[in-house]
Coordinates of C-alpha atoms in Angstrom, one line a residue:
X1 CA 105.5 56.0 75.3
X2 CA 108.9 55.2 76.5
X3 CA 111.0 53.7 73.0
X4 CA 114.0 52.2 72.3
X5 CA 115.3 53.0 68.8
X6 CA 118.3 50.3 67.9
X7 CA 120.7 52.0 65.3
X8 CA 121.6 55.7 64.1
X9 CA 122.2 55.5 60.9
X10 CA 120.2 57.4 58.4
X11 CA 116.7 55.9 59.1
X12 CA 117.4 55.4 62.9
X13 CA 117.9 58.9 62.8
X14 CA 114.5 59.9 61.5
X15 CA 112.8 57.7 62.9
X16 CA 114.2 58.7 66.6
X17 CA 112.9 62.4 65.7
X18 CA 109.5 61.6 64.2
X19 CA 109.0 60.0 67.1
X20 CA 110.0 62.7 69.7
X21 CA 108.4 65.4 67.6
X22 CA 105.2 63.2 68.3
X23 CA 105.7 63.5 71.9
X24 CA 107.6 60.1 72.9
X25 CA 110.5 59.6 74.9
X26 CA 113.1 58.2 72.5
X27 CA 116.7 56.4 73.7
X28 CA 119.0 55.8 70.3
X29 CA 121.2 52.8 70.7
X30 CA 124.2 52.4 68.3
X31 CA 127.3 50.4 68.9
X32 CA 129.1 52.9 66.8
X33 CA 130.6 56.4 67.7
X34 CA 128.3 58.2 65.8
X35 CA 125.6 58.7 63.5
X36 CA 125.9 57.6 60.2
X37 CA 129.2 56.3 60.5
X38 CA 128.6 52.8 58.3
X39 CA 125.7 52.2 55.2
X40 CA 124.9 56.0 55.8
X41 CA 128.2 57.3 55.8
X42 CA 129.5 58.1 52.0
X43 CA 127.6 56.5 49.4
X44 CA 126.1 58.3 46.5
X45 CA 123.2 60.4 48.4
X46 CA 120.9 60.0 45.3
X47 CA 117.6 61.4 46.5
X48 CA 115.0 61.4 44.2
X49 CA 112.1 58.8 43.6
X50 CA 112.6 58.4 40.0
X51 CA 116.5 56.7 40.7
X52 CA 115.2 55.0 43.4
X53 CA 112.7 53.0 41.6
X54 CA 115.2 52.6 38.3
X55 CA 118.5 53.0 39.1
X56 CA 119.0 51.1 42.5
X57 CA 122.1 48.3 41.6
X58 CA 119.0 46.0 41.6
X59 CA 116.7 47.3 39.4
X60 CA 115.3 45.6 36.6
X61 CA 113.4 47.7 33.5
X62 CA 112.1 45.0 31.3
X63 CA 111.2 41.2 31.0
X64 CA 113.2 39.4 33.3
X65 CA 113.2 36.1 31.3
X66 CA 114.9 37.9 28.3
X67 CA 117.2 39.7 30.4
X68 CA 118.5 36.8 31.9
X69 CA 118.8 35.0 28.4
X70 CA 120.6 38.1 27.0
X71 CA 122.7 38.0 30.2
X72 CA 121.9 41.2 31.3
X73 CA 120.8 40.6 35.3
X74 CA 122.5 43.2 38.0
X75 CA 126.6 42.2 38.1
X76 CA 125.3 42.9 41.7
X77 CA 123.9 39.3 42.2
X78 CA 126.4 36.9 43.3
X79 CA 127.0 33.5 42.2
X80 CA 128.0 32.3 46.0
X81 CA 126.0 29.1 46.9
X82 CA 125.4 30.6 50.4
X83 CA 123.1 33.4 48.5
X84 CA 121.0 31.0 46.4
X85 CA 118.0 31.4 48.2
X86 CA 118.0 34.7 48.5
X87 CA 119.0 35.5 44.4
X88 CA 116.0 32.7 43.7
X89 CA 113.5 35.0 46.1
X90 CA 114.6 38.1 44.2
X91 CA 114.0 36.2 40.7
X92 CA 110.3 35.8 42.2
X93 CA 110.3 39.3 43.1
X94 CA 110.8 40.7 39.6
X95 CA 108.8 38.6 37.4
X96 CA 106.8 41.0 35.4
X97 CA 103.6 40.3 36.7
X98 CA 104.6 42.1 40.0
X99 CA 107.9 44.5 38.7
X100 CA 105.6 47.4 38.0
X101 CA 103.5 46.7 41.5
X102 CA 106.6 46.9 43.3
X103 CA 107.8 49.6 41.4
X104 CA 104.6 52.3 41.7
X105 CA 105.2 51.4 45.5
X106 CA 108.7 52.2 46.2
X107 CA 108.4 55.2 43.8
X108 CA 105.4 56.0 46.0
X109 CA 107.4 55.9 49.1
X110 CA 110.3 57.7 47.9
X111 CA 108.1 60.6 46.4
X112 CA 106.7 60.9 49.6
X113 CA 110.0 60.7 51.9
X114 CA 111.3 63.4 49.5
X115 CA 108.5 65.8 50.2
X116 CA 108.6 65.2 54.1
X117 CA 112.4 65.9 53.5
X118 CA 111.9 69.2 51.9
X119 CA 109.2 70.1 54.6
X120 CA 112.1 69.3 57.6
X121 CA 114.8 71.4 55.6
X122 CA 112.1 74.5 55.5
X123 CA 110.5 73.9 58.7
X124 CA 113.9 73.1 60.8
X125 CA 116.2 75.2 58.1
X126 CA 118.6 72.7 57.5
X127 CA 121.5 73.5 55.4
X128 CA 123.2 70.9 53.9
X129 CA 125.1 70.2 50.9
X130 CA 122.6 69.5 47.8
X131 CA 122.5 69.3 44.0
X132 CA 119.4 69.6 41.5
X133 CA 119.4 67.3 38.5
X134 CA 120.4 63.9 36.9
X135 CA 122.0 62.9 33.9
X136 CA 122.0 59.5 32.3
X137 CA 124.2 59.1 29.6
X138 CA 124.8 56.2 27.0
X139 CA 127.3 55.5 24.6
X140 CA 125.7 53.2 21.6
X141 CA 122.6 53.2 20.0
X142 CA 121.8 50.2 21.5
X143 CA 121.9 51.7 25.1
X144 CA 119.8 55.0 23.8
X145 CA 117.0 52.1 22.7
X146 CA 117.3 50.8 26.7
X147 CA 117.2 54.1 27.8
X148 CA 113.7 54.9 26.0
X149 CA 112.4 51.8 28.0
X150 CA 113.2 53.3 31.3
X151 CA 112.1 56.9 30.3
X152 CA 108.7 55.3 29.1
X153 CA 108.3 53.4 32.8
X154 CA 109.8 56.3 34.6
X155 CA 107.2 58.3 32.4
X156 CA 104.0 55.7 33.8
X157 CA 105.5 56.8 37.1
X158 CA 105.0 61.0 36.2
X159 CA 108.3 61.6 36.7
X160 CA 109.4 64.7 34.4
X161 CA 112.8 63.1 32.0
X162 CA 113.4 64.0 28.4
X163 CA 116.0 62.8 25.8
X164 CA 119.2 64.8 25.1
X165 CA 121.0 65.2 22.5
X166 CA 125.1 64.8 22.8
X167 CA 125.4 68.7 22.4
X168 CA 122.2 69.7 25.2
X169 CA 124.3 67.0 27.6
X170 CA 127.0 69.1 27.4
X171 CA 125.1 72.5 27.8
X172 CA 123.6 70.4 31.4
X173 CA 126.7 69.3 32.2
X174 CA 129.6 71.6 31.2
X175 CA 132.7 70.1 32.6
X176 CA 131.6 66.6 30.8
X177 CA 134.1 65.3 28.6
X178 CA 133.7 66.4 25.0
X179 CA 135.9 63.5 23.6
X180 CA 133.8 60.8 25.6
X181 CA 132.2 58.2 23.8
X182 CA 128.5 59.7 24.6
X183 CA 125.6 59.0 22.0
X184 CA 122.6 60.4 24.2
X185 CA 121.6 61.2 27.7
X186 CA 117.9 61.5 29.9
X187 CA 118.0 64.4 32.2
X188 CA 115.4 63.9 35.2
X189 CA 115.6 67.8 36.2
X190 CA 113.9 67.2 39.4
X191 CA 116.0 64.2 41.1
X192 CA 119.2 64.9 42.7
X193 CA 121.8 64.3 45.5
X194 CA 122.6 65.4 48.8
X195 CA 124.7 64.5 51.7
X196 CA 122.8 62.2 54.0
X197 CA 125.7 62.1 56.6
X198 CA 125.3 65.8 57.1
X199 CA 121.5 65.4 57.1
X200 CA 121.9 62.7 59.7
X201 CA 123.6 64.8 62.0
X202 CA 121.6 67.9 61.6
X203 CA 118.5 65.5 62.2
X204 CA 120.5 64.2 65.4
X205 CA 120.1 67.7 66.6
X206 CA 117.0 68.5 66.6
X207 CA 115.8 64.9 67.9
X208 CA 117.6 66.2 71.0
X209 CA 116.3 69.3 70.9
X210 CA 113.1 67.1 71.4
X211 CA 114.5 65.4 74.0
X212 CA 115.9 62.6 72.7
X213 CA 119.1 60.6 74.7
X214 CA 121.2 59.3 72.0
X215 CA 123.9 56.1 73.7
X216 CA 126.7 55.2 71.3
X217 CA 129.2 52.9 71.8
X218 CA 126.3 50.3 73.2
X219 CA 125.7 47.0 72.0
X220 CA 121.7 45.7 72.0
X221 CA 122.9 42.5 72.8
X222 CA 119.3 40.8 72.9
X223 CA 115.4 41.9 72.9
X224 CA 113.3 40.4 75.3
X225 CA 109.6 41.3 74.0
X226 CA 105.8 41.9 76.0
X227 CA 103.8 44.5 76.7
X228 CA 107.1 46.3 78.2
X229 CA 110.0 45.0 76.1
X230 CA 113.1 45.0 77.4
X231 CA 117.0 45.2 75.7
X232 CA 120.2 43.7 77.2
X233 CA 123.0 46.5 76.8
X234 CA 126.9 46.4 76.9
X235 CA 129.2 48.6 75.9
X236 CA 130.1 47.6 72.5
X237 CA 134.1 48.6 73.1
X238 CA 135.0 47.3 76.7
X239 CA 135.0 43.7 75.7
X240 CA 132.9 40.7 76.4
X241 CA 133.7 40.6 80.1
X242 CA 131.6 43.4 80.9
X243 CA 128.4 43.2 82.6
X244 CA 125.1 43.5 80.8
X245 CA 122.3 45.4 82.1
X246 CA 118.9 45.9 81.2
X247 CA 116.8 48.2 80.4
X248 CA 112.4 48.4 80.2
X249 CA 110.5 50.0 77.3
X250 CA 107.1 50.7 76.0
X251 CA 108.2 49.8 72.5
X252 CA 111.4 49.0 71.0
X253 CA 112.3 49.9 66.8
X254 CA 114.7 47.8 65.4
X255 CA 116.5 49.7 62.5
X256 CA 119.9 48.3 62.9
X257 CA 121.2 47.3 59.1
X258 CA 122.6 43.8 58.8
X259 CA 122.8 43.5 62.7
X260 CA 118.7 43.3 62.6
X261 CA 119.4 39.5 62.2
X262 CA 120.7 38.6 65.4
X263 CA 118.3 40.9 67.3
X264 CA 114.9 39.6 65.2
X265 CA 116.0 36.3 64.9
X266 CA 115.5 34.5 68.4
X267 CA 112.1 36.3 68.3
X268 CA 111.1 33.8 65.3
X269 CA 111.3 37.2 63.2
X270 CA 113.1 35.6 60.1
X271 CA 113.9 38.2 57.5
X272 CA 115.6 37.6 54.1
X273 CA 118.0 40.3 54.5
X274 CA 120.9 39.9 52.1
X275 CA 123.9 42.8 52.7
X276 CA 124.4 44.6 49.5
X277 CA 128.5 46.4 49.2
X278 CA 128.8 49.4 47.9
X279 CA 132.0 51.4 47.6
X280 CA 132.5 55.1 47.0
X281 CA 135.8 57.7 46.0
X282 CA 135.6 61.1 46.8
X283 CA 138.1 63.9 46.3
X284 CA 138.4 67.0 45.9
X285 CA 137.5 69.0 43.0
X286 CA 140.6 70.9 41.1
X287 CA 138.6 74.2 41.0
X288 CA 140.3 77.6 39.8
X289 CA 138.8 80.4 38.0
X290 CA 140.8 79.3 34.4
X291 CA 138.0 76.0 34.8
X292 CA 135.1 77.3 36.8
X293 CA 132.8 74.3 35.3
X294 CA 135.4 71.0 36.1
X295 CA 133.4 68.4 37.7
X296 CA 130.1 67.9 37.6
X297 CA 127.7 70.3 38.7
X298 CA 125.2 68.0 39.8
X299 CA 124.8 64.4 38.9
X300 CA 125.8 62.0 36.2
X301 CA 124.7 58.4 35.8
X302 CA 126.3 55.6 33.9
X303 CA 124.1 52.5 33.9
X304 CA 126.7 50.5 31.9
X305 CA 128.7 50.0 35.3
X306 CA 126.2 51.2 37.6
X307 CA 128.4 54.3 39.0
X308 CA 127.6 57.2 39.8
X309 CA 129.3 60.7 39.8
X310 CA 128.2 63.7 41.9
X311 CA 129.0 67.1 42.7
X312 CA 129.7 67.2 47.0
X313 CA 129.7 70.9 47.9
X314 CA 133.8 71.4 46.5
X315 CA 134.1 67.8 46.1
X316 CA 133.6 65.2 43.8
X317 CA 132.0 61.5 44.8
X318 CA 131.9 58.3 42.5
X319 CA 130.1 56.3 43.3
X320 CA 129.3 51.8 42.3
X321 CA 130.3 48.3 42.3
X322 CA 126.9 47.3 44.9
X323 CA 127.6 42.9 45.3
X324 CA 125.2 41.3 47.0
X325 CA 126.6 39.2 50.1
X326 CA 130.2 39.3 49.9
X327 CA 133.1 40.7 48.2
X328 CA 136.9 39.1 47.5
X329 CA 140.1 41.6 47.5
X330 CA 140.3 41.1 43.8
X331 CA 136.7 42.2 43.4
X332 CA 137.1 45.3 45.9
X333 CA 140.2 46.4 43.7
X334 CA 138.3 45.7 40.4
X335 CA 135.3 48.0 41.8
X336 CA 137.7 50.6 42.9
X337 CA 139.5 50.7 39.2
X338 CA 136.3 50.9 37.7
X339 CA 135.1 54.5 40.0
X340 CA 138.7 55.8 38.9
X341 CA 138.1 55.2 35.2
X342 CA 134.4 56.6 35.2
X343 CA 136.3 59.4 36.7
X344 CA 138.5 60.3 33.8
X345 CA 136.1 59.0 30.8
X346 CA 133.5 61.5 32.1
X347 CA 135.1 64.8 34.0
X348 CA 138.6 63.7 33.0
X349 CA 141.7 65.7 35.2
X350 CA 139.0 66.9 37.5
X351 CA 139.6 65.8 40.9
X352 CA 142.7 65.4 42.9
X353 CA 142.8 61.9 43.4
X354 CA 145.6 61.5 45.6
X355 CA 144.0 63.0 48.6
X356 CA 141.0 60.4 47.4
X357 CA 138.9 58.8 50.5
X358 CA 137.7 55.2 49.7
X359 CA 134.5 54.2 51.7
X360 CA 132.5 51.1 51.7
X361 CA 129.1 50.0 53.1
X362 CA 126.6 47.6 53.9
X363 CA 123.4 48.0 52.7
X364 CA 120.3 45.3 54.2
X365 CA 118.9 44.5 51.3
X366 CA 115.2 42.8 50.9
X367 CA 115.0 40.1 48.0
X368 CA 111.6 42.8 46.7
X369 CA 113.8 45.7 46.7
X370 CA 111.0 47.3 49.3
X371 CA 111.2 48.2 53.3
X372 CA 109.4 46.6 56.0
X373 CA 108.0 49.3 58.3
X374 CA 105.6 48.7 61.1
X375 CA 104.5 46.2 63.7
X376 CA 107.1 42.8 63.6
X377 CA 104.1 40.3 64.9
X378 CA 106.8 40.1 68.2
X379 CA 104.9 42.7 71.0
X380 CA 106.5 45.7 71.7
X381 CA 108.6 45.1 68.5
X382 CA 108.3 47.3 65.7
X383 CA 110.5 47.5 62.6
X384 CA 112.1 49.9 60.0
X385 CA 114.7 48.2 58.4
X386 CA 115.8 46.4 54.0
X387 CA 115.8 49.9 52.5
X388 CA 118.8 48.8 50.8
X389 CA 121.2 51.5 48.8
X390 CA 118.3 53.9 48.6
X391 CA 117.9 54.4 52.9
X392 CA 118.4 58.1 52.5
X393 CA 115.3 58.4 49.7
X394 CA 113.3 56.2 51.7
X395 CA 114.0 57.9 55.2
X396 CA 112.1 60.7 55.9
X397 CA 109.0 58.5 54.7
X398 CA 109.7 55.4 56.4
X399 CA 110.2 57.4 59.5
X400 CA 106.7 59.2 59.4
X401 CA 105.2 56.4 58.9
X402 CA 106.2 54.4 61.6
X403 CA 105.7 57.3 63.6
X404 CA 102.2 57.4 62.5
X405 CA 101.1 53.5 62.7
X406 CA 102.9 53.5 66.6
X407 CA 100.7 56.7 67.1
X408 CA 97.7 54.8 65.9
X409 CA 97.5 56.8 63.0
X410 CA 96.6 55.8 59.8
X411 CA 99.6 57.4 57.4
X412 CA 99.1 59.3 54.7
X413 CA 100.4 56.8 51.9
X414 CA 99.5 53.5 51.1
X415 CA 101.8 51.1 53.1
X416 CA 100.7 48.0 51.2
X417 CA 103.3 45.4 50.4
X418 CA 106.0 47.3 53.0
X419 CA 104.6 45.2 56.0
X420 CA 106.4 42.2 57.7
X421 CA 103.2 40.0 56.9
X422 CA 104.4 39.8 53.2
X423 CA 107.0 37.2 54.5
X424 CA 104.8 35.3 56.4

């Protein structure tokens, strides 16, 4: 087949190669310069299933009722009348009776995405930066009780965690602040991080190696589905006086973030997609051979304010402050105060922060927390798109099995509850 893959960021990526590595001939359209250059650009790169199904800035371990009683929903969710519906949709989403559903099936699809990752990095021989292990710390007594909750679900999910001790967080993590106010930590030795932006572009690689024509700077201005779907192009930086052409398909995969709306939309393919911001620092570490061990040496995880700090090859990323929908000035600034004093309570003097790089992204966000991969009840139209902070876990998966259901092969997982139908 002849398809038409809308976006290259993380999961357009994959999905372009998947595809060409099962014998189609794959066109990538992406308004921007480049792969990975927006939601897949900087943020934290956590990897592993067990963060993606309890650390994602929307997560919820526990009865929802009483959290919201004890006020304890995601700062995440905003109070903006214009995101009512989709906060009341994600309140339905995690009542109790389905939280653990939803949860065995996104750790599901992460565990699998991991393991087709690791397959590409052998098979392919990808380097990229990586880093094995996750701490969780708390700081009261009270926050070591929540933690035993998530270690007991995370535990229902076999992922490997045990409790640590002050002392044995320091022995993981030997650049961590002794003075820090730290009363207990859960190491998950088997998640991690890694840089999806160099992924990306290694994956960009070999998708051309298997043919793939990759046209950036072009803007999918509309989707015209059938049995041959067809996409009106422009080029996204000459202006709206240049002429659109078209362009005929055998299939067309829309996995362009937040811009999926005004592509789906006409087609009566209505999508809750909510953007979720997320901001990250990074800088570089101050590393000399009197502190071989500043920084983190792989990942530390603060739940309190959601942030997260990881080690970046010779750099240092923080990593937080996800809003749903949008985001004033004062907010951005309180975020970005918040990354720099996580900084110094945790690897204090570490980093040198005035050659700091501030990013932020836009993640399309599903009220469930889940993906929808597969046929979008359009013709020709098929989707891969919501993945939310936690694209990069999900991409390798999501991209085989799209690849496999446009193949007419049944994938290897179960792909219940990730299908368009569930919004029917």
């Amino acid at each position: 087949m002849r398809v038409a893959v809308v976006g290259a960021g993380i999961v357009g990526v994959t999905s372009a190669y998947e595809l060409a590595a099962a014998g189609h001939e794959v066109t990538v359209f992406e308004q921007g310069g480049s792969v990975a250059a927006e939601a897949s650009f900087a943020h934290a790169g956590l990897d592993g299933p067990a963060c993606a199904a309890a650390f994602s800035p929307l997560a919820v371990t526990g009865d929802l009722l009483g959290l919201t009683f004890r006020g304890r929903l995601p700062q995440a969710l905003s109070a903006h009348p214009a995101d009512c519906a989709w906060t009341l949709r994600w309140l339905s989403a995690n009542r109790s009776s389905v939280q653990q559903i939803n949860r065995q099936r996104l750790h599901g699809l992460a565990r699998y995405s991991r393991a087709r990752a690791a397959v590409l990095a052998q098979t392919l021989h990808l380097d990229f930066e990586r880093s094995n292990g996750v701490l969780v710390v708390s700081r009261t007594a009270v926050e070591s009780r929540r933690l035993q909750l998530v270690q007991l679900a995370l535990e229902e999910l076999g992922v490997r965690c045990r409790q640590l001790s002050p002392e044995q967080c320091l022995s993981v993590e030997p650049g961590l602040n002794a003075d820090a106010a730290l009363h207990a930590g859960l190491h998950l030795p088997d998640e991690g991080a890694s840089n999806c932006r160099e992924f990306a572009h290694l994956m960009r690689q070999q998708a051309q190696r298997h043919g793939t024509k990759f046209q950036f700077n072009t803007q999918v201005l509309a989707i015209h589905p059938g049995s041959q779907p067809e996409l009106t192009l422009a080029a996204a930086d000459k202006g709206p006086d240049v002429r659109s052409i078209r362009d005929r398909f055998d299939a067309v995969v829309v996995c362009a973030a937040m811009g999926s709306r005004r592509l789906l939309s006409p087609l009566g393919v209505k999508l809750p997609l909510m953007g979720v911001i997320g901001h990250s620092v990074t800088a570089p570490l101050r590393l000399d051979e009197v502190h071989p061990h500043i920084g983190p040496c792989s990942v530390l995880l603060d739940p309190r304010h959601l942030v997260t700090i990881s080690r970046a090859g010779a750099r240092v990323r923080v990593s937080g402050g996800a809003r749903v929908g949008s985001e004033s000035r004062s907010a951005m600034a309180t975020t970005l105060r918040r990354l720099y004093l996580a900084l110094d309570e945790w690897f204090p003097g570490s980093a040198r922060v005035g050659q700091a790089r501030h990013w932020q992204g836009t993640s399309p966000t599903l009220p469930d927390g889940l993906p929808v991969i597969g046929p979008s009840g359009v013709e020709g139209v098929w989707l891969n798109l919501g993945h939310a902070s936690i694209g990069w876990t999900l991409s390798c998966g999501s991209a085989q099995v799209l690849a496999s259901m446009m193949g007419g092969v049944p994938p290897e997982i179960d792909t219940g509850g990730l299908g368009f139908d569930r919004f029917r």
